[in-house]
PDB file of C-alpha atoms in Angstrom:
ATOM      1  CA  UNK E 812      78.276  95.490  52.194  1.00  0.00           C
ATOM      2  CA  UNK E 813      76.478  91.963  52.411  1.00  0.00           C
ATOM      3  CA  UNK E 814      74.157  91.795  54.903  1.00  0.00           C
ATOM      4  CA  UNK E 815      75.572  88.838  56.862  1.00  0.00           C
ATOM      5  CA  UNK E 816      78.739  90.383  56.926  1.00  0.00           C
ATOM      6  CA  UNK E 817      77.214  93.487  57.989  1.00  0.00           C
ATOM      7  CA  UNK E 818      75.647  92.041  60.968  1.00  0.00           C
ATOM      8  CA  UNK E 819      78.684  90.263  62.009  1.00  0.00           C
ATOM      9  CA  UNK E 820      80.506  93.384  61.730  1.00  0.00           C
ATOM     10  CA  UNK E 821      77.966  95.195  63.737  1.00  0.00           C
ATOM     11  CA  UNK E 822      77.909  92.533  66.305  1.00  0.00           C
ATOM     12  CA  UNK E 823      81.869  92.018  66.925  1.00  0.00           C
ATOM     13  CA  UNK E 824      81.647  96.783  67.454  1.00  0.00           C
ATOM     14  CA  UNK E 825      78.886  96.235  70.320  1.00  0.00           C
ATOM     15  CA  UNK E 826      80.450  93.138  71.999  1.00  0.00           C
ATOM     16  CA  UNK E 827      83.840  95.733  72.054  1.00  0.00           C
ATOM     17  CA  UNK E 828      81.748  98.364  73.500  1.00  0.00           C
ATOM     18  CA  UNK E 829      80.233  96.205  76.140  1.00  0.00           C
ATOM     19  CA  UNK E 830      83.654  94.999  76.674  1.00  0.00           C
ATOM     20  CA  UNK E 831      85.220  97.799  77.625  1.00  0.00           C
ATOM     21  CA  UNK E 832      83.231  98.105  80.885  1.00  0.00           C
ATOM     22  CA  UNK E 833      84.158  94.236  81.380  1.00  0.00           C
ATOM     23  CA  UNK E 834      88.283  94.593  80.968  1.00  0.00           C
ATOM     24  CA  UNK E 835      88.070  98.102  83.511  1.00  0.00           C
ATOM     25  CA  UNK E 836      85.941  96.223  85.906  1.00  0.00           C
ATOM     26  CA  UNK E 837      88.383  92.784  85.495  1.00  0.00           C
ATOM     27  CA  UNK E 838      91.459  95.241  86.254  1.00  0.00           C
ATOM     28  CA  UNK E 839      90.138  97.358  89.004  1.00  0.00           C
ATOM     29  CA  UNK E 840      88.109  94.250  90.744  1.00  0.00           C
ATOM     30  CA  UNK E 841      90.101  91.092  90.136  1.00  0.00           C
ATOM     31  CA  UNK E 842      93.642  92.436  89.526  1.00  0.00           C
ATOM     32  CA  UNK E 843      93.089  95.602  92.036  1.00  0.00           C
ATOM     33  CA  UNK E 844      95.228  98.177  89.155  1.00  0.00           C
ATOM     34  CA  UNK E 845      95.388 101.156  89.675  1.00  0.00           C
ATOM     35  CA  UNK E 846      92.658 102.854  87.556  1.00  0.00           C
ATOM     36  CA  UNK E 847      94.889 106.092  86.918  1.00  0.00           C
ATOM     37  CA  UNK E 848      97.054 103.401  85.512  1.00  0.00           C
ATOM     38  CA  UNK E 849      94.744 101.587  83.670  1.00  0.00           C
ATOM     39  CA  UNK E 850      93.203 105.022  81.880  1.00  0.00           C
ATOM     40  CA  UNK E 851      96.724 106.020  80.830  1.00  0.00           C
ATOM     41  CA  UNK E 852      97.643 101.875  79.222  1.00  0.00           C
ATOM     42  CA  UNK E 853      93.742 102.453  77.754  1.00  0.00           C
ATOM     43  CA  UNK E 854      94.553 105.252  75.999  1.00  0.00           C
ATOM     44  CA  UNK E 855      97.978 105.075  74.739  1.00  0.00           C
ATOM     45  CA  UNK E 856      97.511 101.843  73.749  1.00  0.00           C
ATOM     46  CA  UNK E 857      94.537 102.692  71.519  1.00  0.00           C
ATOM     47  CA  UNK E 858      96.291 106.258  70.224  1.00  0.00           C
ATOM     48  CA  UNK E 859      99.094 103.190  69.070  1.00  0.00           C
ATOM     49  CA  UNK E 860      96.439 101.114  67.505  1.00  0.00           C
ATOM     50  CA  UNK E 861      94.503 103.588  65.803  1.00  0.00           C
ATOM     51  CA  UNK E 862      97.175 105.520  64.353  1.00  0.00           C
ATOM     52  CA  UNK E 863      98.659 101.856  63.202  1.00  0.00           C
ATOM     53  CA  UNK E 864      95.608 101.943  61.263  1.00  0.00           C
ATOM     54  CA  UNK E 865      95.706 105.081  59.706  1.00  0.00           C
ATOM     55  CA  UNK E 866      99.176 104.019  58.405  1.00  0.00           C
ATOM     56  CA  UNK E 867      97.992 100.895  56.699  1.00  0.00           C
ATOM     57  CA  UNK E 868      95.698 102.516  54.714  1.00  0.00           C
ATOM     58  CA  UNK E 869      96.615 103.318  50.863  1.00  0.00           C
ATOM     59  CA  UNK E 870      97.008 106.515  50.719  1.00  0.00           C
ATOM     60  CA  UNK E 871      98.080 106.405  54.507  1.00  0.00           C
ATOM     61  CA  UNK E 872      96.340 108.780  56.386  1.00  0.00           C
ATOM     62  CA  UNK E 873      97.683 111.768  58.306  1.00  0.00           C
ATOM     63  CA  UNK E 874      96.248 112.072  62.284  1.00  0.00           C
ATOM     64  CA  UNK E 875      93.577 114.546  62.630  1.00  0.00           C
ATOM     65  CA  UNK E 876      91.933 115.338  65.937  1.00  0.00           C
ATOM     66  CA  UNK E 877      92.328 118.560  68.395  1.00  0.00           C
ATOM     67  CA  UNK E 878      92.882 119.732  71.910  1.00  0.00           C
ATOM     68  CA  UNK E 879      89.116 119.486  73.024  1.00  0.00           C
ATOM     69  CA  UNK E 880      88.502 116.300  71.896  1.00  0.00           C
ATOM     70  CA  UNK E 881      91.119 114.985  73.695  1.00  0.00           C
ATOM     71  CA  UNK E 882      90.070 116.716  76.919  1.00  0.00           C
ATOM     72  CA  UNK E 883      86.815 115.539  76.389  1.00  0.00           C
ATOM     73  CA  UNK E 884      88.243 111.851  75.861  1.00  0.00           C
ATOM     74  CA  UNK E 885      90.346 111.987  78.744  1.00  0.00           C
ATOM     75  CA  UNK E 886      87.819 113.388  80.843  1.00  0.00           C
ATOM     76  CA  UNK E 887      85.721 110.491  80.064  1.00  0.00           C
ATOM     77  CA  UNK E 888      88.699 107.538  79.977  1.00  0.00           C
ATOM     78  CA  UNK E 889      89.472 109.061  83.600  1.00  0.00           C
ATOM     79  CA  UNK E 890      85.792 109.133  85.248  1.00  0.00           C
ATOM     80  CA  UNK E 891      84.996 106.169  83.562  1.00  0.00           C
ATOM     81  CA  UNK E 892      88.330 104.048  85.242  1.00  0.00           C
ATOM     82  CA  UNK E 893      87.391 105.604  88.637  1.00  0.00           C
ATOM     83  CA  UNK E 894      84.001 105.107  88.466  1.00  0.00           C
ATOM     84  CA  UNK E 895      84.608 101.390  88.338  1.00  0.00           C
ATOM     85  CA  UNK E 896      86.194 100.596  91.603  1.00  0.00           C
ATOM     86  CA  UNK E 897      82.773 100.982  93.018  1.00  0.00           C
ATOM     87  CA  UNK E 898      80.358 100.374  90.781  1.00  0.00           C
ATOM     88  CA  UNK E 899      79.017  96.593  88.985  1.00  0.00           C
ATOM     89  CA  UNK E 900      79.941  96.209  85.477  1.00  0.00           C
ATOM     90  CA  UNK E 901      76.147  96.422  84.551  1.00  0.00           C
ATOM     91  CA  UNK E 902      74.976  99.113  86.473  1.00  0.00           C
ATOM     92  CA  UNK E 903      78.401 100.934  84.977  1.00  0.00           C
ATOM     93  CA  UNK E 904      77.316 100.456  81.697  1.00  0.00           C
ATOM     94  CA  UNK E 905      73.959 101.865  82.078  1.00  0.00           C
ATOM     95  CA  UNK E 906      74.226 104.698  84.303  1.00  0.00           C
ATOM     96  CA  UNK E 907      77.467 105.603  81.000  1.00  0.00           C
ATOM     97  CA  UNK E 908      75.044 104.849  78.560  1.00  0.00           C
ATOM     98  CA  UNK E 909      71.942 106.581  79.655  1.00  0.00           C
ATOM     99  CA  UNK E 910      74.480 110.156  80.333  1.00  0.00           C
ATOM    100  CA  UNK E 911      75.852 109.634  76.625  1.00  0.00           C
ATOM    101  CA  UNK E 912      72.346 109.023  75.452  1.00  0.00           C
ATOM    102  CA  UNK E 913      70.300 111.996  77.471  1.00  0.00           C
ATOM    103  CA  UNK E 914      73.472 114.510  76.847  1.00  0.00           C
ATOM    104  CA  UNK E 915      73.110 114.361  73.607  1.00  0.00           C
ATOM    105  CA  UNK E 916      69.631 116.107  73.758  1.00  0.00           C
ATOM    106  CA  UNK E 917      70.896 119.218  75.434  1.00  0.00           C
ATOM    107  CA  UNK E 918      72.075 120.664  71.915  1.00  0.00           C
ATOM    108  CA  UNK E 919      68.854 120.706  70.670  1.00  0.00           C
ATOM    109  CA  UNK E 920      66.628 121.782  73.593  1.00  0.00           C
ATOM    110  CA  UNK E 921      69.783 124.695  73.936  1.00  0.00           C
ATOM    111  CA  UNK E 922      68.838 125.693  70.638  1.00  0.00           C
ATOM    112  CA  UNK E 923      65.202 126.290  70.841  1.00  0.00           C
ATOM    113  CA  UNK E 924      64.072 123.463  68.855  1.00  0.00           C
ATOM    114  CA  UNK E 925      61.082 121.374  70.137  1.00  0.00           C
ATOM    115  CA  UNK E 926      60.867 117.846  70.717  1.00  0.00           C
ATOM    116  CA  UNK E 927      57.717 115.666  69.361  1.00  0.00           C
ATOM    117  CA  UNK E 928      55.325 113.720  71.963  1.00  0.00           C
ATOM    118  CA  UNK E 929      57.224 110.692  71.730  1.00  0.00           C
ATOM    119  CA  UNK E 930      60.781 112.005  72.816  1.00  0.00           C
ATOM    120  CA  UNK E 931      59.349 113.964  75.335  1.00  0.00           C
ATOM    121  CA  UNK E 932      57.806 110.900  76.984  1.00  0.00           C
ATOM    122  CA  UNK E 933      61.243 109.053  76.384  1.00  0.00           C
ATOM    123  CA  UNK E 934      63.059 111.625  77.983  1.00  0.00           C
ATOM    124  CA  UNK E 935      60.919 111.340  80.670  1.00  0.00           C
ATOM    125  CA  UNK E 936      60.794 107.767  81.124  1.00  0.00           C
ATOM    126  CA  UNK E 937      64.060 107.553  80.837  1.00  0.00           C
ATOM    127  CA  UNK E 938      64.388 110.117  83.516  1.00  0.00           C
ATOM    128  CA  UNK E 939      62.173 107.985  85.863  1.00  0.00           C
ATOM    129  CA  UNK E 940      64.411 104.904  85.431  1.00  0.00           C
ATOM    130  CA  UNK E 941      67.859 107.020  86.470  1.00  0.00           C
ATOM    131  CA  UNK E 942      65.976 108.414  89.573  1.00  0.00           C
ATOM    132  CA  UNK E 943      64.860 104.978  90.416  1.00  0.00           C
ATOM    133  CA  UNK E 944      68.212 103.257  90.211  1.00  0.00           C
ATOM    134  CA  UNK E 945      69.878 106.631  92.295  1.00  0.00           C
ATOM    135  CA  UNK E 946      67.555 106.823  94.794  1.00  0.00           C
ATOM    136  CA  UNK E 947      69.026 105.970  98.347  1.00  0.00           C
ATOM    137  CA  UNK E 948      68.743 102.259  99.404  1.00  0.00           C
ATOM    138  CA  UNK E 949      70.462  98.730 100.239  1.00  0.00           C
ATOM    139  CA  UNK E 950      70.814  98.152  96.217  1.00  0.00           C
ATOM    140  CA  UNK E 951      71.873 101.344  94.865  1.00  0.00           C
ATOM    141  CA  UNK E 952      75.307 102.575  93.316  1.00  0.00           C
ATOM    142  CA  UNK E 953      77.935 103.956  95.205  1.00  0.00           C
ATOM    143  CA  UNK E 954      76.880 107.886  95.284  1.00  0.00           C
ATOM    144  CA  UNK E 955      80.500 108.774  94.136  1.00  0.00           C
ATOM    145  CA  UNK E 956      81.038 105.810  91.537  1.00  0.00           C
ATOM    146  CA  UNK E 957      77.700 106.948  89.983  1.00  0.00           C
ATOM    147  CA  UNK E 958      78.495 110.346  89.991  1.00  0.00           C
ATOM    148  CA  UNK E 959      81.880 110.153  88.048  1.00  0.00           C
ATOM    149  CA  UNK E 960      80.160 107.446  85.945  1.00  0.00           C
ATOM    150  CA  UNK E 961      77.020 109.786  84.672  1.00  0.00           C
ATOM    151  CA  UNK E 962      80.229 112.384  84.243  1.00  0.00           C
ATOM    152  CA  UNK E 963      81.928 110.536  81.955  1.00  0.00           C
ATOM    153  CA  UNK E 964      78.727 109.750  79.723  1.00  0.00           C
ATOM    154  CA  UNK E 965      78.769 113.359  79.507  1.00  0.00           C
ATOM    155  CA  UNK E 966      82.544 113.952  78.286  1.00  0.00           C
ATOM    156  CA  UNK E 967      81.522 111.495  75.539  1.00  0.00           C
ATOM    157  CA  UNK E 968      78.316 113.027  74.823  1.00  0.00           C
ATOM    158  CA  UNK E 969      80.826 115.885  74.010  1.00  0.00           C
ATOM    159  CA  UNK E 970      83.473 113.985  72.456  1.00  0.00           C
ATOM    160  CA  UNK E 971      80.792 112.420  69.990  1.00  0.00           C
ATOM    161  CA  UNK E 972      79.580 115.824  69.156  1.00  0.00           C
ATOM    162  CA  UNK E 973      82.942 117.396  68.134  1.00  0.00           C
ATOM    163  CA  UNK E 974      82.641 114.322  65.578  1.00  0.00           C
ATOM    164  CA  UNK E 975      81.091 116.101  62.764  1.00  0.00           C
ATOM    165  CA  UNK E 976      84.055 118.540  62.326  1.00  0.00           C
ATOM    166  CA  UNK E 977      86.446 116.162  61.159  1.00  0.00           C
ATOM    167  CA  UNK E 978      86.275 114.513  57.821  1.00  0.00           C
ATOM    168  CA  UNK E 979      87.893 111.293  58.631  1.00  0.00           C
ATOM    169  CA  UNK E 980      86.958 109.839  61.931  1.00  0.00           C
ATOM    170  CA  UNK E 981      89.647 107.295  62.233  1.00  0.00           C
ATOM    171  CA  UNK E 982      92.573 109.758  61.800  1.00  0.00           C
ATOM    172  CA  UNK E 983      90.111 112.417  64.034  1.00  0.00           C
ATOM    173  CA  UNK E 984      89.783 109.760  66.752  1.00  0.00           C
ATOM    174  CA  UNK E 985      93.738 108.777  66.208  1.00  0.00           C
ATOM    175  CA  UNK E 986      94.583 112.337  66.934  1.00  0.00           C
ATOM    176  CA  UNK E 987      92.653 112.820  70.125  1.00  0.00           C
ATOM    177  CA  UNK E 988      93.617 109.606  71.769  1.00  0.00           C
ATOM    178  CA  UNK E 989      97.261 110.327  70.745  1.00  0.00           C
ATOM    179  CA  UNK E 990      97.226 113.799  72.394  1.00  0.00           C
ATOM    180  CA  UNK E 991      94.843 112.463  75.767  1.00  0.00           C
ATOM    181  CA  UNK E 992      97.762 110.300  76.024  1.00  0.00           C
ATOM    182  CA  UNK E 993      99.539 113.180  77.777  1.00  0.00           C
ATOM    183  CA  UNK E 994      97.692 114.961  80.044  1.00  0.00           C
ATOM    184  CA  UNK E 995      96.368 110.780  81.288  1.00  0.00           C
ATOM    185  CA  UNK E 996     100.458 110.342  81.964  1.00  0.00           C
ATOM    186  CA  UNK E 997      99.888 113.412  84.051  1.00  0.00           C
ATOM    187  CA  UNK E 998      97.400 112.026  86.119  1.00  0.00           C
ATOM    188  CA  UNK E 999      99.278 108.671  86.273  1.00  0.00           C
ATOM    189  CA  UNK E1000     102.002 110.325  87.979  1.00  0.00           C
ATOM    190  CA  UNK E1001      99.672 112.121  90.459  1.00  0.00           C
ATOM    191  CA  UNK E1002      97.970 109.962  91.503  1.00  0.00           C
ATOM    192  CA  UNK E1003      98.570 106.207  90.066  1.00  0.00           C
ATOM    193  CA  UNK E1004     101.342 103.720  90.925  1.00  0.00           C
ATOM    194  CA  UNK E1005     103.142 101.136  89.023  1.00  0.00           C
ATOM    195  CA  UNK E1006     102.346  97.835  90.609  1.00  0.00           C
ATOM    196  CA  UNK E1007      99.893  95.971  88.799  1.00  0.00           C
ATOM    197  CA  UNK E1008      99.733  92.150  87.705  1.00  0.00           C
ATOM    198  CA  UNK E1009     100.842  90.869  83.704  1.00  0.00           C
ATOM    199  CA  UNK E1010      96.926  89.923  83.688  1.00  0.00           C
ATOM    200  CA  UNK E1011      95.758  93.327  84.315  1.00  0.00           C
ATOM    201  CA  UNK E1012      98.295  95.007  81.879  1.00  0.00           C
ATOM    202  CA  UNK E1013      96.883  92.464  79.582  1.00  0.00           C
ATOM    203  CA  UNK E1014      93.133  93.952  80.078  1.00  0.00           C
ATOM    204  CA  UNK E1015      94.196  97.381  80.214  1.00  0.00           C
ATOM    205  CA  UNK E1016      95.910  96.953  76.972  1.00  0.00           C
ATOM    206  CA  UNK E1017      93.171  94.913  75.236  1.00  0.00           C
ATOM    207  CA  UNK E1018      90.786  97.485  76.544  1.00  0.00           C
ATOM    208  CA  UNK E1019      92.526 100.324  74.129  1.00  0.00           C
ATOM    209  CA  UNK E1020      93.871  98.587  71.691  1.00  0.00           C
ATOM    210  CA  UNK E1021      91.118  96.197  70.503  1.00  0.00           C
ATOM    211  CA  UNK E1022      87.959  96.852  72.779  1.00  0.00           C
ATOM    212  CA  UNK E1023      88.732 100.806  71.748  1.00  0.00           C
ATOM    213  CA  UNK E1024      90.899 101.245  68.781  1.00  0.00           C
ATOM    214  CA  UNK E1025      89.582  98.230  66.546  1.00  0.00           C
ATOM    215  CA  UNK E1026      86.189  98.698  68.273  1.00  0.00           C
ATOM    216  CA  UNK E1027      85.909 102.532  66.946  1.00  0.00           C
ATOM    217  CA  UNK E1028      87.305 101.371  63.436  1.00  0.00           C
ATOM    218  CA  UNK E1029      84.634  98.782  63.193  1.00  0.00           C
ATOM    219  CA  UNK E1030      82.110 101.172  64.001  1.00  0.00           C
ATOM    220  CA  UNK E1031      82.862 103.980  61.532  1.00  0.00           C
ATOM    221  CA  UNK E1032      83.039 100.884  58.890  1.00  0.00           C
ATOM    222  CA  UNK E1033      79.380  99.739  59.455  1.00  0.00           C
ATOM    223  CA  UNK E1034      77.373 103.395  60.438  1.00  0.00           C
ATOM    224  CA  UNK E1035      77.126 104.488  57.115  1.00  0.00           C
ATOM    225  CA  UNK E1036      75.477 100.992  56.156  1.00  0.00           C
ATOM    226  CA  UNK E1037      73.153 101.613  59.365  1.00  0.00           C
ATOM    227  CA  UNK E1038      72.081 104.678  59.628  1.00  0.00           C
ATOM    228  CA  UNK E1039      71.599 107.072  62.385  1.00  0.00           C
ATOM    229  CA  UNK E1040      68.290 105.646  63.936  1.00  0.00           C
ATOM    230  CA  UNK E1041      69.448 102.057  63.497  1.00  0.00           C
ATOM    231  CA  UNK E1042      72.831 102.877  64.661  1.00  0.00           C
ATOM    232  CA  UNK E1043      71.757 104.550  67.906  1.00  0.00           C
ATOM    233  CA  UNK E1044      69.094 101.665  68.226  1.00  0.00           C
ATOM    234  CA  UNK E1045      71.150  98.569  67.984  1.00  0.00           C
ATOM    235  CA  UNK E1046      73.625 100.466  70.570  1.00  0.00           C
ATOM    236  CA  UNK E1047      70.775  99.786  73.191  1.00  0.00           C
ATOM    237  CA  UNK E1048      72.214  96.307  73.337  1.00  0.00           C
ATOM    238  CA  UNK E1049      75.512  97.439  74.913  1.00  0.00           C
ATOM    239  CA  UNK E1050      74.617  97.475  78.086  1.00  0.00           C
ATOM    240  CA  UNK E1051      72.870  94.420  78.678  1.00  0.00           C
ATOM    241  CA  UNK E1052      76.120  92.933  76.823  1.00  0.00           C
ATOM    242  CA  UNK E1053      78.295  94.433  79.557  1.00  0.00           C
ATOM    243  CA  UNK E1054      75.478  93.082  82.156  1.00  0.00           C
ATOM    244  CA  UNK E1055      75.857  89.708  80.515  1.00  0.00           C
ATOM    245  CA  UNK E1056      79.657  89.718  80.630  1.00  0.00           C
ATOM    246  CA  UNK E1057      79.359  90.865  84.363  1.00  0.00           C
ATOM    247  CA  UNK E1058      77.161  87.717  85.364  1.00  0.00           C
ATOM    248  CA  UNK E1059      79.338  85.466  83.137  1.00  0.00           C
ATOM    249  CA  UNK E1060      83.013  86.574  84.239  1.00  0.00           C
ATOM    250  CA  UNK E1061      82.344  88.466  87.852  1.00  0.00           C
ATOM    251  CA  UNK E1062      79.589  86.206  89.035  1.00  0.00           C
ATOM    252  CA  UNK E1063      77.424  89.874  89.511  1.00  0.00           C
ATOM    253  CA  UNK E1064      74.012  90.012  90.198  1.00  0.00           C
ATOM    254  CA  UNK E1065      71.029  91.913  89.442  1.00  0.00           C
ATOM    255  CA  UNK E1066      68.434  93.610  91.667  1.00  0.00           C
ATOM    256  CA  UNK E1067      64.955  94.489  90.993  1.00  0.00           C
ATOM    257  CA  UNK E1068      65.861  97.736  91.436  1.00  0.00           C
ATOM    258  CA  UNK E1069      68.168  97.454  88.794  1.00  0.00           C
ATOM    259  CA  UNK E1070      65.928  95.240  85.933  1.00  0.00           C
ATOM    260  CA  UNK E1071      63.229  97.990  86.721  1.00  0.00           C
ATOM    261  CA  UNK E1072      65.639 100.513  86.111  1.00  0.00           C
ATOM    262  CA  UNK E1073      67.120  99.087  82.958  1.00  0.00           C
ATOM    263  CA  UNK E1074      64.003  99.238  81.175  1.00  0.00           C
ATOM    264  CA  UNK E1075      62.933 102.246  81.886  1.00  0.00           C
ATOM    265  CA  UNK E1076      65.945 104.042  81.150  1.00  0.00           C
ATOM    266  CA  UNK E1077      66.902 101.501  77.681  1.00  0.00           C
ATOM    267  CA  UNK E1078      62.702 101.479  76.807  1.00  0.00           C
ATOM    268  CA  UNK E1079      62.797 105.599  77.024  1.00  0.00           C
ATOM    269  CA  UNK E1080      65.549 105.826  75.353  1.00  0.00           C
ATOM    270  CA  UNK E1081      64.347 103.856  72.461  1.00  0.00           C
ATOM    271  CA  UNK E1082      61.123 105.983  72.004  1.00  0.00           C
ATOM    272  CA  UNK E1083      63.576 109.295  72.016  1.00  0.00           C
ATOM    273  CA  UNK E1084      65.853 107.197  68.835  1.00  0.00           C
ATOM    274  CA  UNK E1085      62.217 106.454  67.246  1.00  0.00           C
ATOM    275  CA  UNK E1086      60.929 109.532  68.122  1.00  0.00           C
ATOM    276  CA  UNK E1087      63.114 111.222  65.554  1.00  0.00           C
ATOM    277  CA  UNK E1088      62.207 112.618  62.311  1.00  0.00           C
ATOM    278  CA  UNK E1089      62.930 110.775  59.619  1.00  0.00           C
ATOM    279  CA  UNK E1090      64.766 113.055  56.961  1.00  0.00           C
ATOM    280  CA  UNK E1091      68.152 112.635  56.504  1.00  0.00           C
ATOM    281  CA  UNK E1092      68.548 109.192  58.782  1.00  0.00           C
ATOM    282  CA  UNK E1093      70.861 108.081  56.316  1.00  0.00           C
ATOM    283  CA  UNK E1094      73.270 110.784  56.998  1.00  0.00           C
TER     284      UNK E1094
END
């Protein structure tokens, strides 16, 4: 793939990511939707996209996808829409990313396997940063909001890992959001309600079916050409993109508390990416 196209391409997957936590946050805050609502027009909407693009493939692709991954996914779509009635689009974004980021390490300390200097003091660091922005105080996140937030950057951290077992990640992630569909119309009619404005509808929808669906088809198009350390690097920008959007669109601020915090927890992560071995990045 040409490099210029590449980057554009890369670009247009992180600005989707970023804007996932924007749409939620538009919905929830500006619109007041319900976010058990919101979680089930996220999903289905995406299962809708993504299986549209399965089909428009040559040979079209069957749906792959299981039963855990979608109870992984819809553990995370519902935390993640709950999480945001409390919490700033920024500090959303990082307290999601920083779970995702620090879950993924468990497999490998589980397993015995021992981490060099520089991951260690990532981890740590990174560690520091999350304690920082949790600890009690005037500027910190809503104990709940942050709670459900750091548990949905968990269900993904399992969601991602499942990933490997599927051969085709578009028809895998097709699957699960097809099947999370259900047990998120469940929770709809437990606890959601039906009044919510065209505008919010609107975000909820965008929020699957481009921010998610077209968002995760981008991605899978342009990791191969990035590799793992590169891929997981340039992700660090998420984030500060949802941040940005959050200042732009929801005239949010920032705290010291949460700057400090941000670069702790995005610089620790960094030195856990490039802390890595290099054999088999390419993979």
């Amino acid at each position: 793939m040409p490099l210029p196209r590449l980057l554009l391409l890369t670009l247009l997957t992180l600005m989707a990511f970023a804007a996932n936590s924007l749409l939620c946050r538009l919905a929830l805050f500006d619109e007041r939707m319900d976010p058990a609502l919101f979680t089930l027009l996220r999903l289905t909407s995406g299962a809708l996209m993504l299986l549209l693009l399965c089909a428009l493939r040559r040979p079209p692709q069957p749906r792959q996808g299981d039963w855990g991954g979608a109870l992984a996914l819809i553990g995370y779509g519902a935390a993640f829409s709950f999480a945001y009635l409390t919490l700033t689009t920024g500090t959303g974004a990082l307290l999601l990313f920083a779970a995702v980021q620090l879950s993924m390490l468990a497999p490998p300390l589980l397993r015995g396997e021992r981490l060099p200097p520089r991951q260690w003091a990532g981890l740590l660091l990174a560690m520091a940063g999350l304690i920082l922005l949790l600890l009690p105080g005037i500027t910190a996140p809503d104990p709940l909001g942050a709670a459900l937030m750091i548990a949905a950057g968990i269900a993904w951290a399992c969601y991602t890992l499942r990933a490997p077992r599927f051969a085709d990640p578009l028809a895998a992630n097709a699957g699960h959001f097809l099947r999370a569909s259900l047990p998120a119309a469940l929770l709809y009619l437990w606890l959601g309600h039906l009044e919510a404005s065209p505008l919010a509808i609107g975000y909820a929808l965008a929020s699957g079916a481009l921010a998610s669906g077209l968002g995760y088809a981008l991605w899978y198009r342009v990791l191969p050409q990035l590799g793992r350390t590169l891929a997981a690097s340039v992700q660090l920008l998420v984030p500060l993109l949802a941040a940005l959007g959050g200042l732009i669109w929801l005239d949010e601020s920032w705290s010291m508390r949460l700057l400090l915090s941000s670069i702790a927890i995005l610089g620790g992560i960094a030195l856990v990416i490039w802390g890595r071995p290099s054999a088999g990045d390419k993979s």
